[in-house]
PDB file of C-alpha atoms in Angstrom:
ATOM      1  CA  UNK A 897      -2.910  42.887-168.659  1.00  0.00           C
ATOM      2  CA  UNK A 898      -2.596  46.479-169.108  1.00  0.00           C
ATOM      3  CA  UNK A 899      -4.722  46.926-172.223  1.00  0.00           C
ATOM      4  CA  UNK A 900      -7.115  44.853-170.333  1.00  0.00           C
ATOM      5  CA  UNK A 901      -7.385  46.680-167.570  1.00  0.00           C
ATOM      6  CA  UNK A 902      -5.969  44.717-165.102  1.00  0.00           C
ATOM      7  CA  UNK A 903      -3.059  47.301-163.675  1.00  0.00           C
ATOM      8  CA  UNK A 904      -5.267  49.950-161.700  1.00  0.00           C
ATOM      9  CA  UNK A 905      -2.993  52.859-162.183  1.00  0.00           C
ATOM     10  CA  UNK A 906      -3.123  57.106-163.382  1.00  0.00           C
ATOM     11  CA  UNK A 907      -3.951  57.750-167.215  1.00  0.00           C
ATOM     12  CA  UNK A 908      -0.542  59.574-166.733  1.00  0.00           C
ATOM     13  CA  UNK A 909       1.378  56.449-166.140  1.00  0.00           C
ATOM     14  CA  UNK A 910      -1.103  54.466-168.665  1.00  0.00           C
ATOM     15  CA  UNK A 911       0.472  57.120-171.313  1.00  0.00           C
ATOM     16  CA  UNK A 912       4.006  56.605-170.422  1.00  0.00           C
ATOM     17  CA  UNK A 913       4.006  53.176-170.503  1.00  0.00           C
ATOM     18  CA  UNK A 914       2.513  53.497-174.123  1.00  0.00           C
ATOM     19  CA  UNK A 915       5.173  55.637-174.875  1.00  0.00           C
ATOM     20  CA  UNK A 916       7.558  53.209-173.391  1.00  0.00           C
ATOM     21  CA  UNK A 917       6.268  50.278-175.759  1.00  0.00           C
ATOM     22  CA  UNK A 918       6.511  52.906-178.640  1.00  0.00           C
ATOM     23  CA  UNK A 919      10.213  53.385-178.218  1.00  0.00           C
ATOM     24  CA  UNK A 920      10.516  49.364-177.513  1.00  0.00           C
ATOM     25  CA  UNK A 921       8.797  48.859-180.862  1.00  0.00           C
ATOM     26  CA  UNK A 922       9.758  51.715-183.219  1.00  0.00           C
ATOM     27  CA  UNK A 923      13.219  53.117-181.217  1.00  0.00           C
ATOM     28  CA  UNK A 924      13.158  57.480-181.238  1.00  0.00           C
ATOM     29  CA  UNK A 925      10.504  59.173-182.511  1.00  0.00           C
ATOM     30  CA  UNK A 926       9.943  59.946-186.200  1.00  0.00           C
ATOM     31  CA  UNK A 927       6.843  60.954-188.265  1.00  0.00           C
ATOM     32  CA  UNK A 928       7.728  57.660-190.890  1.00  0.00           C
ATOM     33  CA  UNK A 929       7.599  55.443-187.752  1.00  0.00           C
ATOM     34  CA  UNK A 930       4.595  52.610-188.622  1.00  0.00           C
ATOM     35  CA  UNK A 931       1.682  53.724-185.060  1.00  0.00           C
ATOM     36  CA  UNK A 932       0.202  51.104-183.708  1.00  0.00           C
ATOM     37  CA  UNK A 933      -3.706  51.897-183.577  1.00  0.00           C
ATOM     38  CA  UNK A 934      -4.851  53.263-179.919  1.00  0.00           C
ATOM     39  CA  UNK A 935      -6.187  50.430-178.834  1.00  0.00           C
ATOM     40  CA  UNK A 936      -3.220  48.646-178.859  1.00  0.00           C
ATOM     41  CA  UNK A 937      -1.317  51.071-176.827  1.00  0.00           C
ATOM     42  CA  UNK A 938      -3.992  52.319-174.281  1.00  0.00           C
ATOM     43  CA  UNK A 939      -6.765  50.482-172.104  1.00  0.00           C
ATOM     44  CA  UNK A 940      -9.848  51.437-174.302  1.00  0.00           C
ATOM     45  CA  UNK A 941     -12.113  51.044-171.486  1.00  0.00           C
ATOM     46  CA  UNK A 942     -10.620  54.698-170.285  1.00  0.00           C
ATOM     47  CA  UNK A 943     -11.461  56.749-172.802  1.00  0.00           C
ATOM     48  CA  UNK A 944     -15.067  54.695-172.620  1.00  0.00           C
ATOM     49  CA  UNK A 945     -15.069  55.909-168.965  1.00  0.00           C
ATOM     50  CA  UNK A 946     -14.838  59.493-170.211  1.00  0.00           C
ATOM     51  CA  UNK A 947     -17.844  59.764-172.113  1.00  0.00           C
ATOM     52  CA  UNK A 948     -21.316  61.397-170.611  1.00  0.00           C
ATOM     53  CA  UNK A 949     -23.501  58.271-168.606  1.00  0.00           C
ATOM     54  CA  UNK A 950     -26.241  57.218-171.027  1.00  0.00           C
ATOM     55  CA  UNK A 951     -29.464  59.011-169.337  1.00  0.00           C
ATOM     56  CA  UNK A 952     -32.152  56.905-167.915  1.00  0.00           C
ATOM     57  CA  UNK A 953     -35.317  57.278-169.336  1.00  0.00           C
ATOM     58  CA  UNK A 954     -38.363  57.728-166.981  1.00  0.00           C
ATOM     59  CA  UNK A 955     -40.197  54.804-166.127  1.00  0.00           C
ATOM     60  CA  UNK A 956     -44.203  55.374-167.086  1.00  0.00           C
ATOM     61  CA  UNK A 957     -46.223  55.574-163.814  1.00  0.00           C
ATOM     62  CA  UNK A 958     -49.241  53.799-165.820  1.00  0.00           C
ATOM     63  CA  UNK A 959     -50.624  51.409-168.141  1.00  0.00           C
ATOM     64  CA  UNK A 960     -52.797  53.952-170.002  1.00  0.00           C
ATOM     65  CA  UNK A 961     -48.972  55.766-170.684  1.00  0.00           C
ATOM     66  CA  UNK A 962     -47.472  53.106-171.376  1.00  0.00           C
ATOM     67  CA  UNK A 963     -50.120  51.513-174.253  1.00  0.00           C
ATOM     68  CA  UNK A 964     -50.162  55.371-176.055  1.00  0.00           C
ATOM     69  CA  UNK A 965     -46.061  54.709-175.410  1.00  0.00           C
ATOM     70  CA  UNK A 966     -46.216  51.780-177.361  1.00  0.00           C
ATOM     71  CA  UNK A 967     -48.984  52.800-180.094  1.00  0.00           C
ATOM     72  CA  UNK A 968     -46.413  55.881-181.058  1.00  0.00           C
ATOM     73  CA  UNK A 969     -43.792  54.279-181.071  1.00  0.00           C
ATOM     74  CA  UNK A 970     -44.508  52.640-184.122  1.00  0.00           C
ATOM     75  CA  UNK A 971     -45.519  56.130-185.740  1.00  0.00           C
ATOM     76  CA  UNK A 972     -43.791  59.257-186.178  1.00  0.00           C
ATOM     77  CA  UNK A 973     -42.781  59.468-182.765  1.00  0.00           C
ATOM     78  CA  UNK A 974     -40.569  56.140-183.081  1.00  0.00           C
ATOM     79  CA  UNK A 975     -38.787  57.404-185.627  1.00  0.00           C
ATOM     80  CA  UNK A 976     -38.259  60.519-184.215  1.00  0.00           C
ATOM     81  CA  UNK A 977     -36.325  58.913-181.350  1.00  0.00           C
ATOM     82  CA  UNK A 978     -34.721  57.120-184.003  1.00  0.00           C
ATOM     83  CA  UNK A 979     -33.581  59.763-185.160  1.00  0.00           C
ATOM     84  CA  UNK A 980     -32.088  60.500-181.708  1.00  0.00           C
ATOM     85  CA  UNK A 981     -30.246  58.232-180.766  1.00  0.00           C
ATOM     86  CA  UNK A 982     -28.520  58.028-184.258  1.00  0.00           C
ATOM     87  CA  UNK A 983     -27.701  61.816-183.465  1.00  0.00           C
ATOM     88  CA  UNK A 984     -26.655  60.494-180.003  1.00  0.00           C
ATOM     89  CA  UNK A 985     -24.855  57.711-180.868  1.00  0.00           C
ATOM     90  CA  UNK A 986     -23.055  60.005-183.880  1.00  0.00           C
ATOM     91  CA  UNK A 987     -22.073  62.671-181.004  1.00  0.00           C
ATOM     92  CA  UNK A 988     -20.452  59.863-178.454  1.00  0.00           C
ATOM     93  CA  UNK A 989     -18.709  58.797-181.663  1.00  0.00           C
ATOM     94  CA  UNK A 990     -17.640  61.667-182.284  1.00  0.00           C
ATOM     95  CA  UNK A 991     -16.546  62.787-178.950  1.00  0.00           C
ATOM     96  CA  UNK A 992     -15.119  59.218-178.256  1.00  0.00           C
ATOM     97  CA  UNK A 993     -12.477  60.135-181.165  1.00  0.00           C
ATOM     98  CA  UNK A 994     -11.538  63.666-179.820  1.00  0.00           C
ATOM     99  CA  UNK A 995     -10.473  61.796-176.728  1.00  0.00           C
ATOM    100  CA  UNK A 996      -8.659  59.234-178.453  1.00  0.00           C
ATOM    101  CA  UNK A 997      -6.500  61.880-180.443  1.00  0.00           C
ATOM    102  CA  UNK A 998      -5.996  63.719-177.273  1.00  0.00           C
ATOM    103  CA  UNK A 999      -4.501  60.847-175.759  1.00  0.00           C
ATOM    104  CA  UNK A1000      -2.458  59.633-178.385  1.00  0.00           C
ATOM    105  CA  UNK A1001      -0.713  63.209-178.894  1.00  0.00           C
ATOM    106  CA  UNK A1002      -0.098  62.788-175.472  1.00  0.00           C
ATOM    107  CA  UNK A1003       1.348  59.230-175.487  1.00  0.00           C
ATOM    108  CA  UNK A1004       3.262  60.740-178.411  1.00  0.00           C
ATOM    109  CA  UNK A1005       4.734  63.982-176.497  1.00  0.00           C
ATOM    110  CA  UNK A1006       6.127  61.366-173.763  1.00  0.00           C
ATOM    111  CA  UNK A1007       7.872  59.073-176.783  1.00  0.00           C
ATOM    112  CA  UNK A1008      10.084  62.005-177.637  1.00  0.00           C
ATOM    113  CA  UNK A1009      11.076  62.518-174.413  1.00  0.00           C
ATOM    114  CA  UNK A1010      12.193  59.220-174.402  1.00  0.00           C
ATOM    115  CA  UNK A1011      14.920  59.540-177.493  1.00  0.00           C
ATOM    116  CA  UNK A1012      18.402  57.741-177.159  1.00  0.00           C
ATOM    117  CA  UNK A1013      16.686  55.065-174.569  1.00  0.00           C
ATOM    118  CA  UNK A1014      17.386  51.407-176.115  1.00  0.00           C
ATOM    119  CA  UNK A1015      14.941  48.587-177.043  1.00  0.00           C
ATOM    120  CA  UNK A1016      16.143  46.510-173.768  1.00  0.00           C
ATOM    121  CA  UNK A1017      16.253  49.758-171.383  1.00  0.00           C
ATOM    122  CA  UNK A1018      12.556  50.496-172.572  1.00  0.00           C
ATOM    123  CA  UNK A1019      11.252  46.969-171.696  1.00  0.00           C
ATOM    124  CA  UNK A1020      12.841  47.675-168.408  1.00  0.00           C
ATOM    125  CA  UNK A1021      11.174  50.697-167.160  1.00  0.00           C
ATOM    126  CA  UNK A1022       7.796  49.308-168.668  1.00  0.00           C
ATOM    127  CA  UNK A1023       8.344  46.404-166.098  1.00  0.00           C
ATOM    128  CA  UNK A1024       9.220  48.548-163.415  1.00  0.00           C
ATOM    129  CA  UNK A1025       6.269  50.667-164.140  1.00  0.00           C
ATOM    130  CA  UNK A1026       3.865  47.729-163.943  1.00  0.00           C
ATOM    131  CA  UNK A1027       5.612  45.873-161.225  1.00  0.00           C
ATOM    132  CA  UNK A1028       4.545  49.042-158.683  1.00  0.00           C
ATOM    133  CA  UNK A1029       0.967  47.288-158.692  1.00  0.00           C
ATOM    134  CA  UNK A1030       1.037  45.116-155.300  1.00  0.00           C
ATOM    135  CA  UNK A1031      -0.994  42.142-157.941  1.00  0.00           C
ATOM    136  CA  UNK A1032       1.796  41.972-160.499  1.00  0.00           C
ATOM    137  CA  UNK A1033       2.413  38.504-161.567  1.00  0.00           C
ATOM    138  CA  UNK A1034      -0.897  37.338-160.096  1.00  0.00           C
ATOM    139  CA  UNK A1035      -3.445  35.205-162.296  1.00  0.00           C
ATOM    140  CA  UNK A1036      -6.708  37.669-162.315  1.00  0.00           C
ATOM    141  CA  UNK A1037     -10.326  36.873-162.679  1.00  0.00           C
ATOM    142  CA  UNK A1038     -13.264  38.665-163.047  1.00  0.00           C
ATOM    143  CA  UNK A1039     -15.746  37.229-160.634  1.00  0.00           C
ATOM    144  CA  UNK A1040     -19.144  38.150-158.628  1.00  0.00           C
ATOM    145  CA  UNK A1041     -18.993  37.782-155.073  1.00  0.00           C
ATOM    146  CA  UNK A1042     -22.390  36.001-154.416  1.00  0.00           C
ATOM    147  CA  UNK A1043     -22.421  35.078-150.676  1.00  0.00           C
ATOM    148  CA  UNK A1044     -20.365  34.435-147.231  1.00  0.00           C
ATOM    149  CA  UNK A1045     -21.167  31.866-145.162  1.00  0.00           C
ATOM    150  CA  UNK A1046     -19.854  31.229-141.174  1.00  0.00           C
ATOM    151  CA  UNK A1047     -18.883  27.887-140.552  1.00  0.00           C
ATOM    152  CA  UNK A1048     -18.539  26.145-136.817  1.00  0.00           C
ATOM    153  CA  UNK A1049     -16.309  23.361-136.004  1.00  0.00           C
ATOM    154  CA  UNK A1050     -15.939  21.293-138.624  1.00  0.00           C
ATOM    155  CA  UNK A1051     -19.599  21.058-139.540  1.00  0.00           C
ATOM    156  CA  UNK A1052     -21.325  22.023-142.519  1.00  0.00           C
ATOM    157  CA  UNK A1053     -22.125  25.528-140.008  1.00  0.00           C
ATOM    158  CA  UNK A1054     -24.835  28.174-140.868  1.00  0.00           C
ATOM    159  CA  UNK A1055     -26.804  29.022-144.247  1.00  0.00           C
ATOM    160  CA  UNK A1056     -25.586  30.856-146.811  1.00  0.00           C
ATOM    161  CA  UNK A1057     -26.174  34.633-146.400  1.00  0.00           C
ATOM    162  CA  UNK A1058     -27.156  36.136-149.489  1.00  0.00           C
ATOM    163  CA  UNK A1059     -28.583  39.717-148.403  1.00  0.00           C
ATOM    164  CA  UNK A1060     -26.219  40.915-145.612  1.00  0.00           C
ATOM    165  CA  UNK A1061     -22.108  39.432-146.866  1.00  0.00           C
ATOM    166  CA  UNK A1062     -20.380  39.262-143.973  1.00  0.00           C
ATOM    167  CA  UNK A1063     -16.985  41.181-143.615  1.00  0.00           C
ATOM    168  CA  UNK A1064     -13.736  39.416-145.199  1.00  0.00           C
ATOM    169  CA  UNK A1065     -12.080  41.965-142.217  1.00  0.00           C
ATOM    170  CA  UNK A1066     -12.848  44.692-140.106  1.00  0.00           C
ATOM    171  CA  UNK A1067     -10.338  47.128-142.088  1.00  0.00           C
ATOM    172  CA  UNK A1068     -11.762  46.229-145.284  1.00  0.00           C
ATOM    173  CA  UNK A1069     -15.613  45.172-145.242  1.00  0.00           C
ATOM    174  CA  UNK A1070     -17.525  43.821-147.967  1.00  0.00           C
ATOM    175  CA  UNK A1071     -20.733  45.130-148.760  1.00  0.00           C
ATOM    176  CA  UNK A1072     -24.050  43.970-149.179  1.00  0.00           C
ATOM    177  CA  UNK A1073     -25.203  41.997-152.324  1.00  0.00           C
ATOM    178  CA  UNK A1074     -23.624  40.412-155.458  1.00  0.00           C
ATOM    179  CA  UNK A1075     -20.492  42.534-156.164  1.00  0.00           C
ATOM    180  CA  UNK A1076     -18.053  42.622-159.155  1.00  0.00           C
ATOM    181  CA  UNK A1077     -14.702  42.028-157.798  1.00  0.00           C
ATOM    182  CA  UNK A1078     -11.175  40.999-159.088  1.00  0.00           C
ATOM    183  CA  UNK A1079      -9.744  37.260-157.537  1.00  0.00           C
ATOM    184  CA  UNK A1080      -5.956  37.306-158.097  1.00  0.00           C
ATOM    185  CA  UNK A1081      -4.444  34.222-157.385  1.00  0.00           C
ATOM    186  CA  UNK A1082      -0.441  34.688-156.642  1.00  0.00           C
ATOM    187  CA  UNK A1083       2.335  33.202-155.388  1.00  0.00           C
ATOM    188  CA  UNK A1084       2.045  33.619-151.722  1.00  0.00           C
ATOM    189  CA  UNK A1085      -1.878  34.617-151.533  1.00  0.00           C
ATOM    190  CA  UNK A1086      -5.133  34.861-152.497  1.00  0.00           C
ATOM    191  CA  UNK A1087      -6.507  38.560-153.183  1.00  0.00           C
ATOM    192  CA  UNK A1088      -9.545  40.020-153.782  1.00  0.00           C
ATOM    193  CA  UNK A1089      -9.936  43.607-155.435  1.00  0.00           C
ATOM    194  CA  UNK A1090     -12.293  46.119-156.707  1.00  0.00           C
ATOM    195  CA  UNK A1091     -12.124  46.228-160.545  1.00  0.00           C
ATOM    196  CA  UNK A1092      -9.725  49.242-160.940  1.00  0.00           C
ATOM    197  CA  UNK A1093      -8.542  49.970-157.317  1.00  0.00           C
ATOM    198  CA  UNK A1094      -4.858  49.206-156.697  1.00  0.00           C
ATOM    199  CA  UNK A1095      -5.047  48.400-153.209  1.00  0.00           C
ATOM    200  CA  UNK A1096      -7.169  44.780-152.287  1.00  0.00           C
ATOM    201  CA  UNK A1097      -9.709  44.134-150.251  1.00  0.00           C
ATOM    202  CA  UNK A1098      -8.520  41.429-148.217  1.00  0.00           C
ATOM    203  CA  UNK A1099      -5.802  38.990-149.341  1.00  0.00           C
ATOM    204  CA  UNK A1100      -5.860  35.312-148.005  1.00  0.00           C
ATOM    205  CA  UNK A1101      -2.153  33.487-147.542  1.00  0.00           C
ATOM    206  CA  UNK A1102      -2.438  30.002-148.698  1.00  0.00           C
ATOM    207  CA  UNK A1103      -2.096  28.592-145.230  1.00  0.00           C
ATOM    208  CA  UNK A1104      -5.785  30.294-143.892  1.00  0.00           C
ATOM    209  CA  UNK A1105      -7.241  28.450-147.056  1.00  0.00           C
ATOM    210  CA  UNK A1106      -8.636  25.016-146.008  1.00  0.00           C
ATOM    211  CA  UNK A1107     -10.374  23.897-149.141  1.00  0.00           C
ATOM    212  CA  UNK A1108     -11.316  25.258-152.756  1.00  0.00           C
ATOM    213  CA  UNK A1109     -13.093  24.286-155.777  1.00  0.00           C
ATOM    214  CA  UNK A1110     -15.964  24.492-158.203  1.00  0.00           C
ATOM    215  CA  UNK A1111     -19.053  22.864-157.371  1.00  0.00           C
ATOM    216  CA  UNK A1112     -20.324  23.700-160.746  1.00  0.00           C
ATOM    217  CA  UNK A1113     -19.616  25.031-164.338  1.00  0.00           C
ATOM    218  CA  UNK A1114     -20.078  28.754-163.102  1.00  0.00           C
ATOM    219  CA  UNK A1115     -19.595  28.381-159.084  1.00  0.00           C
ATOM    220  CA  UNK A1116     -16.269  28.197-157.275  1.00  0.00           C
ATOM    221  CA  UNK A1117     -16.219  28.086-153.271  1.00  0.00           C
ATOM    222  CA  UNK A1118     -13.163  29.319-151.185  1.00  0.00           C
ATOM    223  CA  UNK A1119     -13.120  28.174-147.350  1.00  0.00           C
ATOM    224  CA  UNK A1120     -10.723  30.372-145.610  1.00  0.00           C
ATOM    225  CA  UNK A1121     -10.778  29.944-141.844  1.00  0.00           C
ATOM    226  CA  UNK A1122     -14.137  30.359-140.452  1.00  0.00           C
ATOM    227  CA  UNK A1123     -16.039  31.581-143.245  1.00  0.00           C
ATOM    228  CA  UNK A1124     -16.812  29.805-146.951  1.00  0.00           C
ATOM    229  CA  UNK A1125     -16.702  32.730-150.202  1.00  0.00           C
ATOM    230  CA  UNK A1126     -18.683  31.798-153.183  1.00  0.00           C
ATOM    231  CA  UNK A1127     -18.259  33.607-156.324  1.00  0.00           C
ATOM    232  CA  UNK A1128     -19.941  32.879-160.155  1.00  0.00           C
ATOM    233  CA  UNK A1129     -17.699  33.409-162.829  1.00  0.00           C
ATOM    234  CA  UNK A1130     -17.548  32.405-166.762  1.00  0.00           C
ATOM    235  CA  UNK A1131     -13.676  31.580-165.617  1.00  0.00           C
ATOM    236  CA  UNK A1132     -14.198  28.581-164.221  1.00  0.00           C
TER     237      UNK A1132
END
């Protein structure tokens, strides 16, 4: 889960708890001690996260611009920005492995802290470490948050509402639109979270949940007291 990204926590405590599997795997530090590549110790998707946003290229305001567009493209003027993104993509490459060494002489500077500590008593404080997330132990999945839907009685109640969700609370609203969000299914409830925030949204006890299921290969409903979720997800 934690290479995955599911355990929203600092970078800080992402490097000590590769540092902690370090000493679990390989006991005190040494420089003949077989390293794991990065990726196996560290959520890639953080050093991603540190790299400049790809810029957005204007859109052309006409079709006159946009036929030349096209007509040198396939000239000199395609290969020159070719020839820029390769430099571009070289750069990001380039930059994406200063971060990664960065990191990793980080992770490396908290391993020898952690001399004398055992295989078991590093395993431990791993645990511990992860177990401060409110979610640990719960089943994640990545799903979009497609529409809410009021229901009355025991009827079939109003239409879906696609543009305007309504709130899952009044501490913790849902916005408008489709929306990326984490469904953790625990022991005791039903969460949902915003992909890296440590804190849900609203979390659903199993006794407000009257009914669940998928109505299709992609589509899975949740009725929780007055109000029906849908969500699309490939984890169906």
């Amino acid at each position: 889960m934690v290479l995955r990204g599911y355990v929203p926590t600092s970078e800080e405590t992402l490097q000590t708890l590769a540092a902690l599997r370090l000493q679990s795997l390989n006991s005190d530090f040494s420089t003949h001690a077989p390293f794991p590549r990065l990726e196996e110790l560290f959520p890639p998707h953080v050093l991603h996260a540190r790299l400049p946003a790809p810029r957005r290229r204007t859109p052309t305001k006409c079709r006159g611009a946009r036929l030349r567009a096209g007509l040198l493209a396939g000239g000199l003027w395609g290969q020159a920005l070719a020839k820029q993104r390769a430099e571009r993509d070289q750069r990001l490459r380039g930059r994406l492995r200063e971060e990664g060494a960065s990191t990793m002489a980080a992770i490396v500077e908290k391993w020898k802290l952690l001399q004398g500590m055992g295989r078991p008593e590093a395993m431990a404080a791993y645990v511990a470490l992860v177990r401060e997330w409110p979610g640990f132990g719960s089943t994640l999945f990545d799903v979009d948050l497609r529409a809410v839907r009021r229901r009355r009685g025991g009827g079939g109640g109003q239409p879906w509402q696609r543009a305007a969700l309504t709130p899952l609370s009044p501490q913790s609203p849902v916005g408008a639109g489709p929306q990326r969000l984490w469904l953790g299914i625990g022991a005791k409830a039903v969460s949902l979270y915003k992909p890296g925030e440590p804190e849900p949204l609203d979390s659903f006890c199993y006794g407000r949940i009257s009914s669940f299921g998928a109505s299709d290969s992609s589509t899975f409903r949740l009725s929780v007291e007055d109000r029906d979720l849908l969500f699309e997800t490939s984890q169906v």
